[in-house]
Amino acid sequence: MNNVYIISPSYLIKKKREFTAGIKQLSRLGFNVLNPHFPTVLPSPKEKADQIHDACADTGTDMILALRGGYSAMKSLPFIDFDHLRKHPKIIAGFSDLTALLNPIHERTGMVTLHAPMLVSLNAPTAFTVGSFMNAVRGYPEKNLFQGAPVKVYRHGSAAGILKGGNLVTLTALIDTDWEMETENSILFLEEVDEKLHKVDRALTQWILAGKLKGVKGIILGDFGGLKSREVFQILASQMELGIPVVHCPHIGHVPDKITMPVGAEVELDTRKKQLVIRKLELPGVRP
């Protein structure tokens, strides 16, 4: 796992020094960035999809890493050739707006994707974030994703399922589209940033009204950008029967200490042990 291809699926980085710092950090971690040129023009939706196609077709690429989040990754979905991705599997990593790609790519190709720090997140990462990220790209020798992270339990229990999720508003925008996330038999993690409580309420209520939480086996609430996790939990608890384990882990989301989560891995959530353990995972190009 050496060569990284940078893509621009959302917004651009405005400050070149942040881009350069991210490239230097990747180099310190042992990665070689194949295209270390500071992008100044935002690609069109089709061009964004073509970046992914080109990176997958490049036999020298080990991991495709997003430049940053923001908005507009979902606009590239109609232009993505999922058969091409399936034939040329690569690790695809990012978070926030990248949620719009991570889940559909897994569901349409079977590949595990990484809800992970992006280039902009790596300009000054914490030791925890680096440790979790490196654990991921090495194939997760540490199977407990919550290792070293605080966990608060709202509903006790244990459950197994496919790990899915990411940014709440981004995933909500995909409901009732061709790229709507399948939640049946999932362990669902959700996070958000810079949203008022009533907007988070509106989004979660839409999930409930649409029946998107009926088949979920467990729920992990990440960080919600200044909102209290109990307030978010109460939105759920006040509208539905929660006979499944529900926990809060603040190391998921737009936070300095970030867990790299494998979207599509089979995991088990155990609230008594406060663990989220990988049961089965095949990461493209990585041998355990």
PDB file of C-alpha atoms in Angstrom, residues 1-2 4 21-32 63 65 117-118 121-123 125-127 129-135 137-138:
ATOM      1  CA  MET A   1       0.000   0.000   0.000  1.00  0.00           C
ATOM      2  CA  ASN A   2       2.087   2.901  -1.301  1.00  0.00           C
ATOM      3  CA  VAL A   4      -2.199   7.388  -3.619  1.00  0.00           C
ATOM      4  CA  ALA A  21       0.873  20.046   4.189  1.00  0.00           C
ATOM      5  CA  GLY A  22      -1.431  17.116   3.405  1.00  0.00           C
ATOM      6  CA  ILE A  23       0.928  15.838   0.690  1.00  0.00           C
ATOM      7  CA  LYS A  24       3.896  16.081   3.095  1.00  0.00           C
ATOM      8  CA  GLN A  25       1.987  14.210   5.807  1.00  0.00           C
ATOM      9  CA  LEU A  26       1.135  11.396   3.398  1.00  0.00           C
ATOM     10  CA  SER A  27       4.815  11.214   2.457  1.00  0.00           C
ATOM     11  CA  ARG A  28       5.806  10.996   6.133  1.00  0.00           C
ATOM     12  CA  LEU A  29       3.362   8.109   6.524  1.00  0.00           C
ATOM     13  CA  GLY A  30       5.059   6.254   3.670  1.00  0.00           C
ATOM     14  CA  PHE A  31       2.703   7.083   0.815  1.00  0.00           C
ATOM     15  CA  ASN A  32       3.617   8.289  -2.653  1.00  0.00           C
ATOM     16  CA  MET A  63      -5.719   4.071  -2.830  1.00  0.00           C
ATOM     17  CA  LEU A  65      -8.163   9.653  -1.622  1.00  0.00           C
ATOM     18  CA  PRO A 117      -9.724  11.505   6.729  1.00  0.00           C
ATOM     19  CA  MET A 118      -9.152  13.286   3.421  1.00  0.00           C
ATOM     20  CA  SER A 121      -7.790  16.478   7.128  1.00  0.00           C
ATOM     21  CA  LEU A 122      -4.213  15.248   7.029  1.00  0.00           C
ATOM     22  CA  ASN A 123      -2.480  18.639   7.085  1.00  0.00           C
ATOM     23  CA  PRO A 125      -3.689  15.116  12.071  1.00  0.00           C
ATOM     24  CA  THR A 126      -3.764  13.846  15.646  1.00  0.00           C
ATOM     25  CA  ALA A 127      -1.930  10.671  16.641  1.00  0.00           C
ATOM     26  CA  THR A 129      -6.450   9.806  13.594  1.00  0.00           C
ATOM     27  CA  VAL A 130      -3.172   8.644  12.058  1.00  0.00           C
ATOM     28  CA  GLY A 131      -3.253   5.412  14.057  1.00  0.00           C
ATOM     29  CA  SER A 132      -6.795   4.574  12.999  1.00  0.00           C
ATOM     30  CA  PHE A 133      -6.109   5.491   9.362  1.00  0.00           C
ATOM     31  CA  MET A 134      -2.962   3.352   9.201  1.00  0.00           C
ATOM     32  CA  ASN A 135      -4.759   0.481  10.900  1.00  0.00           C
ATOM     33  CA  VAL A 137      -4.955   0.760   5.134  1.00  0.00           C
ATOM     34  CA  ARG A 138      -3.065  -2.181   6.627  1.00  0.00           C
TER      35      ARG A 138
END
